[in-house]
């Protein structure tokens, strides 16, 4: 592998990492909802709205070698991360329950069932969005 190919590969590694995290989070959310039958709360739905397109957008960017993906992927990952941070605050009682957006008919944003394998789902989401944001921020210039 020559120096140019090695540089292109190293520039794309953060992009591939971001895509793998987005795919894992998307598949995890689908598994929790469709296989385990756990209904998502309102804040989980908003986080899904940010995460699901990231899996597709970042996957296409990987195929195209498009580092310009940062322009439209960073706003999604930062927004999703902000919602996950708020959700985590609700879950751990740092944000008062009276400002929780969940309705009486749906699952609670702070329910004890908001865990998977003993880990709080809001924290898993926050870690995923933070990892994607960091990977996108670490991307180098466009690849050719």
PDB file of C-alpha atoms in Angstrom:
ATOM      1  CA  UNK A   1       0.000   0.000   0.000  1.00  0.00           C
ATOM      2  CA  UNK A   2       1.470   3.338  -0.999  1.00  0.00           C
ATOM      3  CA  UNK A   3       1.465   6.461   1.174  1.00  0.00           C
ATOM      4  CA  UNK A   4      -1.570   7.939  -0.586  1.00  0.00           C
ATOM      5  CA  UNK A   5      -3.724   4.857   0.039  1.00  0.00           C
ATOM      6  CA  UNK A   6      -2.533   4.641   3.632  1.00  0.00           C
ATOM      7  CA  UNK A   7      -3.459   8.304   4.197  1.00  0.00           C
ATOM      8  CA  UNK A   8      -6.889   7.774   2.613  1.00  0.00           C
ATOM      9  CA  UNK A   9      -7.491   4.730   4.808  1.00  0.00           C
ATOM     10  CA  UNK A  10      -6.474   6.532   7.992  1.00  0.00           C
ATOM     11  CA  UNK A  11      -8.663   9.527   7.077  1.00  0.00           C
ATOM     12  CA  UNK A  12     -11.630   7.192   6.651  1.00  0.00           C
ATOM     13  CA  UNK A  13     -11.205   5.202   9.870  1.00  0.00           C
ATOM     14  CA  UNK A  14     -13.160   7.685  12.044  1.00  0.00           C
ATOM     15  CA  UNK A  15     -15.945   7.653   9.450  1.00  0.00           C
ATOM     16  CA  UNK A  16     -16.114   3.852   9.511  1.00  0.00           C
ATOM     17  CA  UNK A  17     -16.059   3.887  13.313  1.00  0.00           C
ATOM     18  CA  UNK A  18     -18.941   6.393  13.384  1.00  0.00           C
ATOM     19  CA  UNK A  19     -20.915   4.227  10.959  1.00  0.00           C
ATOM     20  CA  UNK A  20     -20.312   1.060  13.001  1.00  0.00           C
ATOM     21  CA  UNK A  21     -21.502   2.797  16.182  1.00  0.00           C
ATOM     22  CA  UNK A  22     -24.599   4.136  14.400  1.00  0.00           C
ATOM     23  CA  UNK A  23     -25.379   0.676  12.994  1.00  0.00           C
ATOM     24  CA  UNK A  24     -24.918  -0.999  16.370  1.00  0.00           C
ATOM     25  CA  UNK A  25     -27.151   1.593  18.067  1.00  0.00           C
ATOM     26  CA  UNK A  26     -29.810   1.300  15.359  1.00  0.00           C
ATOM     27  CA  UNK A  27     -29.823  -2.496  15.457  1.00  0.00           C
ATOM     28  CA  UNK A  28     -29.838  -2.395  19.261  1.00  0.00           C
ATOM     29  CA  UNK A  29     -32.845  -0.066  19.323  1.00  0.00           C
ATOM     30  CA  UNK A  30     -34.681  -2.284  16.830  1.00  0.00           C
ATOM     31  CA  UNK A  31     -33.826  -5.375  18.898  1.00  0.00           C
ATOM     32  CA  UNK A  32     -35.109  -3.768  22.099  1.00  0.00           C
ATOM     33  CA  UNK A  33     -38.346  -2.703  20.433  1.00  0.00           C
ATOM     34  CA  UNK A  34     -39.098  -5.527  18.023  1.00  0.00           C
ATOM     35  CA  UNK A  35     -37.572  -8.599  19.674  1.00  0.00           C
ATOM     36  CA  UNK A  36     -37.822  -7.727  23.367  1.00  0.00           C
ATOM     37  CA  UNK A  37     -41.119  -5.906  22.821  1.00  0.00           C
ATOM     38  CA  UNK A  38     -40.138  -2.900  24.938  1.00  0.00           C
ATOM     39  CA  UNK A  39     -42.063   0.152  23.812  1.00  0.00           C
ATOM     40  CA  UNK A  40     -39.829   3.247  23.485  1.00  0.00           C
ATOM     41  CA  UNK A  41     -40.640   6.346  25.514  1.00  0.00           C
ATOM     42  CA  UNK A  42     -41.043   9.752  23.884  1.00  0.00           C
ATOM     43  CA  UNK A  43     -37.399  10.709  24.381  1.00  0.00           C
ATOM     44  CA  UNK A  44     -36.280   7.361  22.947  1.00  0.00           C
ATOM     45  CA  UNK A  45     -38.335   8.101  19.832  1.00  0.00           C
ATOM     46  CA  UNK A  46     -36.608  11.460  19.419  1.00  0.00           C
ATOM     47  CA  UNK A  47     -33.210   9.806  19.791  1.00  0.00           C
ATOM     48  CA  UNK A  48     -34.191   7.224  17.181  1.00  0.00           C
ATOM     49  CA  UNK A  49     -35.167  10.058  14.828  1.00  0.00           C
ATOM     50  CA  UNK A  50     -31.562  11.265  15.060  1.00  0.00           C
ATOM     51  CA  UNK A  51     -29.820   7.850  15.088  1.00  0.00           C
ATOM     52  CA  UNK A  52     -31.586   5.872  12.360  1.00  0.00           C
ATOM     53  CA  UNK A  53     -30.705   8.304   9.529  1.00  0.00           C
ATOM     54  CA  UNK A  54     -27.111   8.407  10.765  1.00  0.00           C
ATOM     55  CA  UNK A  55     -26.725   4.685  10.065  1.00  0.00           C
ATOM     56  CA  UNK A  56     -27.814   5.228   6.468  1.00  0.00           C
ATOM     57  CA  UNK A  57     -26.036   8.548   5.866  1.00  0.00           C
ATOM     58  CA  UNK A  58     -22.736   7.381   7.360  1.00  0.00           C
ATOM     59  CA  UNK A  59     -22.926   4.074   5.468  1.00  0.00           C
ATOM     60  CA  UNK A  60     -23.341   5.887   2.154  1.00  0.00           C
ATOM     61  CA  UNK A  61     -20.511   8.258   3.079  1.00  0.00           C
ATOM     62  CA  UNK A  62     -18.266   5.251   3.761  1.00  0.00           C
ATOM     63  CA  UNK A  63     -19.027   3.834   0.320  1.00  0.00           C
ATOM     64  CA  UNK A  64     -18.438   7.203  -1.345  1.00  0.00           C
ATOM     65  CA  UNK A  65     -15.430   8.229   0.775  1.00  0.00           C
ATOM     66  CA  UNK A  66     -17.286  11.458   1.527  1.00  0.00           C
ATOM     67  CA  UNK A  67     -15.818  13.435   4.408  1.00  0.00           C
ATOM     68  CA  UNK A  68     -18.321  16.232   3.727  1.00  0.00           C
ATOM     69  CA  UNK A  69     -20.777  14.012   5.617  1.00  0.00           C
ATOM     70  CA  UNK A  70     -19.729  15.931   8.726  1.00  0.00           C
ATOM     71  CA  UNK A  71     -21.780  18.877   7.484  1.00  0.00           C
ATOM     72  CA  UNK A  72     -25.072  17.019   7.819  1.00  0.00           C
ATOM     73  CA  UNK A  73     -24.211  14.199  10.240  1.00  0.00           C
ATOM     74  CA  UNK A  74     -22.813  16.354  13.055  1.00  0.00           C
ATOM     75  CA  UNK A  75     -26.086  18.262  13.594  1.00  0.00           C
ATOM     76  CA  UNK A  76     -27.938  14.943  13.906  1.00  0.00           C
ATOM     77  CA  UNK A  77     -25.410  13.439  16.312  1.00  0.00           C
ATOM     78  CA  UNK A  78     -25.185  16.575  18.458  1.00  0.00           C
ATOM     79  CA  UNK A  79     -28.977  16.929  18.613  1.00  0.00           C
ATOM     80  CA  UNK A  80     -29.419  13.251  19.455  1.00  0.00           C
ATOM     81  CA  UNK A  81     -26.704  13.535  22.090  1.00  0.00           C
ATOM     82  CA  UNK A  82     -28.396  16.548  23.672  1.00  0.00           C
ATOM     83  CA  UNK A  83     -31.678  14.618  23.887  1.00  0.00           C
ATOM     84  CA  UNK A  84     -29.845  11.607  25.336  1.00  0.00           C
ATOM     85  CA  UNK A  85     -28.168  13.853  27.908  1.00  0.00           C
ATOM     86  CA  UNK A  86     -31.558  15.264  28.942  1.00  0.00           C
ATOM     87  CA  UNK A  87     -33.001  11.737  29.074  1.00  0.00           C
ATOM     88  CA  UNK A  88     -30.087  10.590  31.238  1.00  0.00           C
ATOM     89  CA  UNK A  89     -30.697  13.503  33.589  1.00  0.00           C
ATOM     90  CA  UNK A  90     -34.335  12.477  33.898  1.00  0.00           C
ATOM     91  CA  UNK A  91     -33.411   8.835  34.407  1.00  0.00           C
ATOM     92  CA  UNK A  92     -31.000   9.606  37.245  1.00  0.00           C
ATOM     93  CA  UNK A  93     -33.247  12.229  38.846  1.00  0.00           C
ATOM     94  CA  UNK A  94     -31.027  15.211  37.997  1.00  0.00           C
ATOM     95  CA  UNK A  95     -33.880  16.794  36.036  1.00  0.00           C
ATOM     96  CA  UNK A  96     -37.199  17.119  37.904  1.00  0.00           C
ATOM     97  CA  UNK A  97     -39.822  14.561  36.907  1.00  0.00           C
ATOM     98  CA  UNK A  98     -42.412  17.297  36.324  1.00  0.00           C
ATOM     99  CA  UNK A  99     -40.574  18.340  33.148  1.00  0.00           C
ATOM    100  CA  UNK A 100     -40.592  14.815  31.714  1.00  0.00           C
ATOM    101  CA  UNK A 101     -42.250  14.754  28.285  1.00  0.00           C
ATOM    102  CA  UNK A 102     -43.680  11.255  28.672  1.00  0.00           C
ATOM    103  CA  UNK A 103     -47.416  10.834  28.628  1.00  0.00           C
ATOM    104  CA  UNK A 104     -49.634   8.661  30.801  1.00  0.00           C
ATOM    105  CA  UNK A 105     -50.462   6.286  27.940  1.00  0.00           C
ATOM    106  CA  UNK A 106     -46.875   5.423  26.994  1.00  0.00           C
ATOM    107  CA  UNK A 107     -43.840   4.111  28.870  1.00  0.00           C
ATOM    108  CA  UNK A 108     -42.094   6.377  31.330  1.00  0.00           C
ATOM    109  CA  UNK A 109     -38.783   8.005  30.418  1.00  0.00           C
ATOM    110  CA  UNK A 110     -37.497   7.100  33.878  1.00  0.00           C
ATOM    111  CA  UNK A 111     -38.936   3.600  34.295  1.00  0.00           C
ATOM    112  CA  UNK A 112     -36.691   0.896  35.741  1.00  0.00           C
ATOM    113  CA  UNK A 113     -37.374  -1.069  32.536  1.00  0.00           C
ATOM    114  CA  UNK A 114     -35.219   1.506  30.711  1.00  0.00           C
ATOM    115  CA  UNK A 115     -32.253  -0.859  30.997  1.00  0.00           C
ATOM    116  CA  UNK A 116     -30.738  -3.511  28.793  1.00  0.00           C
ATOM    117  CA  UNK A 117     -28.285  -5.993  30.282  1.00  0.00           C
ATOM    118  CA  UNK A 118     -28.293  -3.865  33.438  1.00  0.00           C
ATOM    119  CA  UNK A 119     -27.203  -0.706  31.606  1.00  0.00           C
ATOM    120  CA  UNK A 120     -29.519   2.327  31.356  1.00  0.00           C
ATOM    121  CA  UNK A 121     -30.676   2.834  27.772  1.00  0.00           C
ATOM    122  CA  UNK A 122     -30.333   6.647  27.999  1.00  0.00           C
ATOM    123  CA  UNK A 123     -26.649   6.260  28.914  1.00  0.00           C
ATOM    124  CA  UNK A 124     -26.059   3.781  26.087  1.00  0.00           C
ATOM    125  CA  UNK A 125     -27.613   6.270  23.699  1.00  0.00           C
ATOM    126  CA  UNK A 126     -25.544   9.140  25.082  1.00  0.00           C
ATOM    127  CA  UNK A 127     -22.333   7.123  24.689  1.00  0.00           C
ATOM    128  CA  UNK A 128     -23.248   6.210  21.100  1.00  0.00           C
ATOM    129  CA  UNK A 129     -23.997   9.811  20.102  1.00  0.00           C
ATOM    130  CA  UNK A 130     -20.828  11.036  21.841  1.00  0.00           C
ATOM    131  CA  UNK A 131     -18.714   8.414  20.035  1.00  0.00           C
ATOM    132  CA  UNK A 132     -20.221   9.338  16.664  1.00  0.00           C
ATOM    133  CA  UNK A 133     -19.713  13.057  17.314  1.00  0.00           C
ATOM    134  CA  UNK A 134     -16.103  12.480  18.368  1.00  0.00           C
ATOM    135  CA  UNK A 135     -15.369  10.271  15.349  1.00  0.00           C
ATOM    136  CA  UNK A 136     -16.856  12.857  12.977  1.00  0.00           C
ATOM    137  CA  UNK A 137     -14.856  15.619  14.644  1.00  0.00           C
ATOM    138  CA  UNK A 138     -11.654  13.569  14.186  1.00  0.00           C
ATOM    139  CA  UNK A 139     -12.187  13.050  10.465  1.00  0.00           C
ATOM    140  CA  UNK A 140      -9.519  14.523   8.223  1.00  0.00           C
ATOM    141  CA  UNK A 141     -10.145  16.314   4.915  1.00  0.00           C
ATOM    142  CA  UNK A 142     -11.973  14.765   1.965  1.00  0.00           C
ATOM    143  CA  UNK A 143     -10.750  11.527   0.468  1.00  0.00           C
ATOM    144  CA  UNK A 144     -10.274  10.953  -3.243  1.00  0.00           C
TER     145      UNK A 144
END
